């Protein structure tokens, strides 16, 4: 059965979209598209791999200032922050996109624009989110719309990879006044992410005495073999399909290329595992660490001389979490998507976006930006489709207004 938006949320959207000032803001976004794309291309050309977002942040900060945002600054963590103050009586909303990209500093950033497509690494993920945030502010300004709640406008750092959503984590943890969070990650308007897949990535270091591959044979256990035993056990683990639960050994390293006749004293592996529920994630975590413990004991017992031990360092730890399918903010996002012409928006059962951190902090939260699935995201072939792109901005604007509240309608939260 099709997803039902409650009468209350639908009525709020209907009221809002009937207001001439709101219509003006929405049509401004369409007319403003070229201006927004110009900023998007400029920002995409500034290299910003995770942990190296400073330059992009400084430029985005100038853009925030140019739109008249208050209190513009880079926070202690590197997030680019501005404030659009409300008139009071609404809900304080965070509206953010992440500034970092997956591309290393030496990646060639070059824009090609043809046939309605713009190609450049990072042009969508998530430079588009950053300018969607900007577009929202420009449209509100152009139409003279005041929200009741404050809107905190942020470009976040450290979303991707080893960043593990830490810029967002820092921001939401340091802003207890927040009452809702709208993330934009991507270029579309066709769906909503409102659940958090739990993610853990652990680096395991197996240690032993090590020695000569021939002379010490039989005298020492082998940390590389212990890692091998662990991987064999992990590869046989069974996990549920629903809730989706996954595991992968993603890195493996032992010894050195210059000493290939040595029992290494250390072997490292990285294992990544995920689940859409905290219960399954915890069950899987236990199984993985049981496998690692058993592998060490078996390798130790096999030779009966020295002991293989292991140490664990977490590289990424994001808890799983979710919200009700009919949380008002989720309904607001669905209603806005339908209003913009998408009959059946995607409701994702999972998510690995900054929204995870907002959910972790207990906020009503969504991540927008869902476009047509593009396999080129995170590759150097990344591309942005120009036609109708302003609709992603319109969805962000409507959801933000529905959450913050305006003189025309109360916050739906
Ligand atoms: Zn992203």
mmCIF file of N, CA and C and ligand atoms in Angstrom, residues 98 100 124-126 159-160 184-186 352-353 377-378, ligand 1:
data_model
loop_
_atom_site.group_PDB
_atom_site.id
_atom_site.type_symbol
_atom_site.label_atom_id
_atom_site.label_comp_id
_atom_site.label_asym_id
_atom_site.label_seq_id
_atom_site.Cartn_x
_atom_site.Cartn_y
_atom_site.Cartn_z
ATOM 1 N N UNK A 98 27.570 18.083 3.442
ATOM 2 C CA UNK A 98 28.969 17.874 3.840
ATOM 3 C C UNK A 98 29.938 18.379 2.770
ATOM 4 N N UNK A 100 33.302 17.528 2.508
ATOM 5 C CA UNK A 100 34.403 16.654 2.073
ATOM 6 C C UNK A 100 33.984 15.739 0.929
ATOM 7 N N UNK A 124 28.631 16.257 -7.310
ATOM 8 C CA UNK A 124 27.360 15.939 -6.647
ATOM 9 C C UNK A 124 27.578 15.729 -5.152
ATOM 10 N N UNK A 125 28.418 14.771 -4.815
ATOM 11 C CA UNK A 125 28.605 14.307 -3.431
ATOM 12 C C UNK A 125 29.792 14.996 -2.786
ATOM 13 N N UNK A 126 29.616 16.010 -1.996
ATOM 14 C CA UNK A 126 28.307 16.546 -1.697
ATOM 15 C C UNK A 126 28.323 18.055 -1.910
ATOM 16 N N UNK A 159 32.590 13.630 6.631
ATOM 17 C CA UNK A 159 31.456 12.719 6.478
ATOM 18 C C UNK A 159 31.912 11.383 5.920
ATOM 19 N N UNK A 160 32.764 11.459 4.898
ATOM 20 C CA UNK A 160 33.118 10.261 4.125
ATOM 21 C C UNK A 160 34.130 9.363 4.846
ATOM 22 N N UNK A 184 21.351 17.297 3.436
ATOM 23 C CA UNK A 184 21.180 17.135 1.993
ATOM 24 C C UNK A 184 22.451 16.485 1.474
ATOM 25 N N UNK A 185 22.300 15.296 0.941
ATOM 26 C CA UNK A 185 23.469 14.583 0.422
ATOM 27 C C UNK A 185 23.109 14.059 -0.960
ATOM 28 N N UNK A 186 23.427 14.851 -1.969
ATOM 29 C CA UNK A 186 23.085 14.462 -3.333
ATOM 30 C C UNK A 186 22.266 15.530 -4.013
ATOM 31 N N UNK A 352 23.518 5.625 5.627
ATOM 32 C CA UNK A 352 24.863 5.854 6.127
ATOM 33 C C UNK A 352 25.221 7.267 5.750
ATOM 34 N N UNK A 353 24.517 8.190 6.349
ATOM 35 C CA UNK A 353 24.674 9.603 6.024
ATOM 36 C C UNK A 353 24.786 10.367 7.338
ATOM 37 N N UNK A 377 28.807 8.020 -8.840
ATOM 38 C CA UNK A 377 29.107 8.698 -7.575
ATOM 39 C C UNK A 377 30.326 8.024 -6.935
ATOM 40 N N UNK A 378 31.213 8.810 -6.379
ATOM 41 C CA UNK A 378 32.457 8.338 -5.757
ATOM 42 C C UNK A 378 33.480 7.861 -6.785
HETATM 43 ZN ZN1 LIG B 1 27.809 12.269 0.609
#
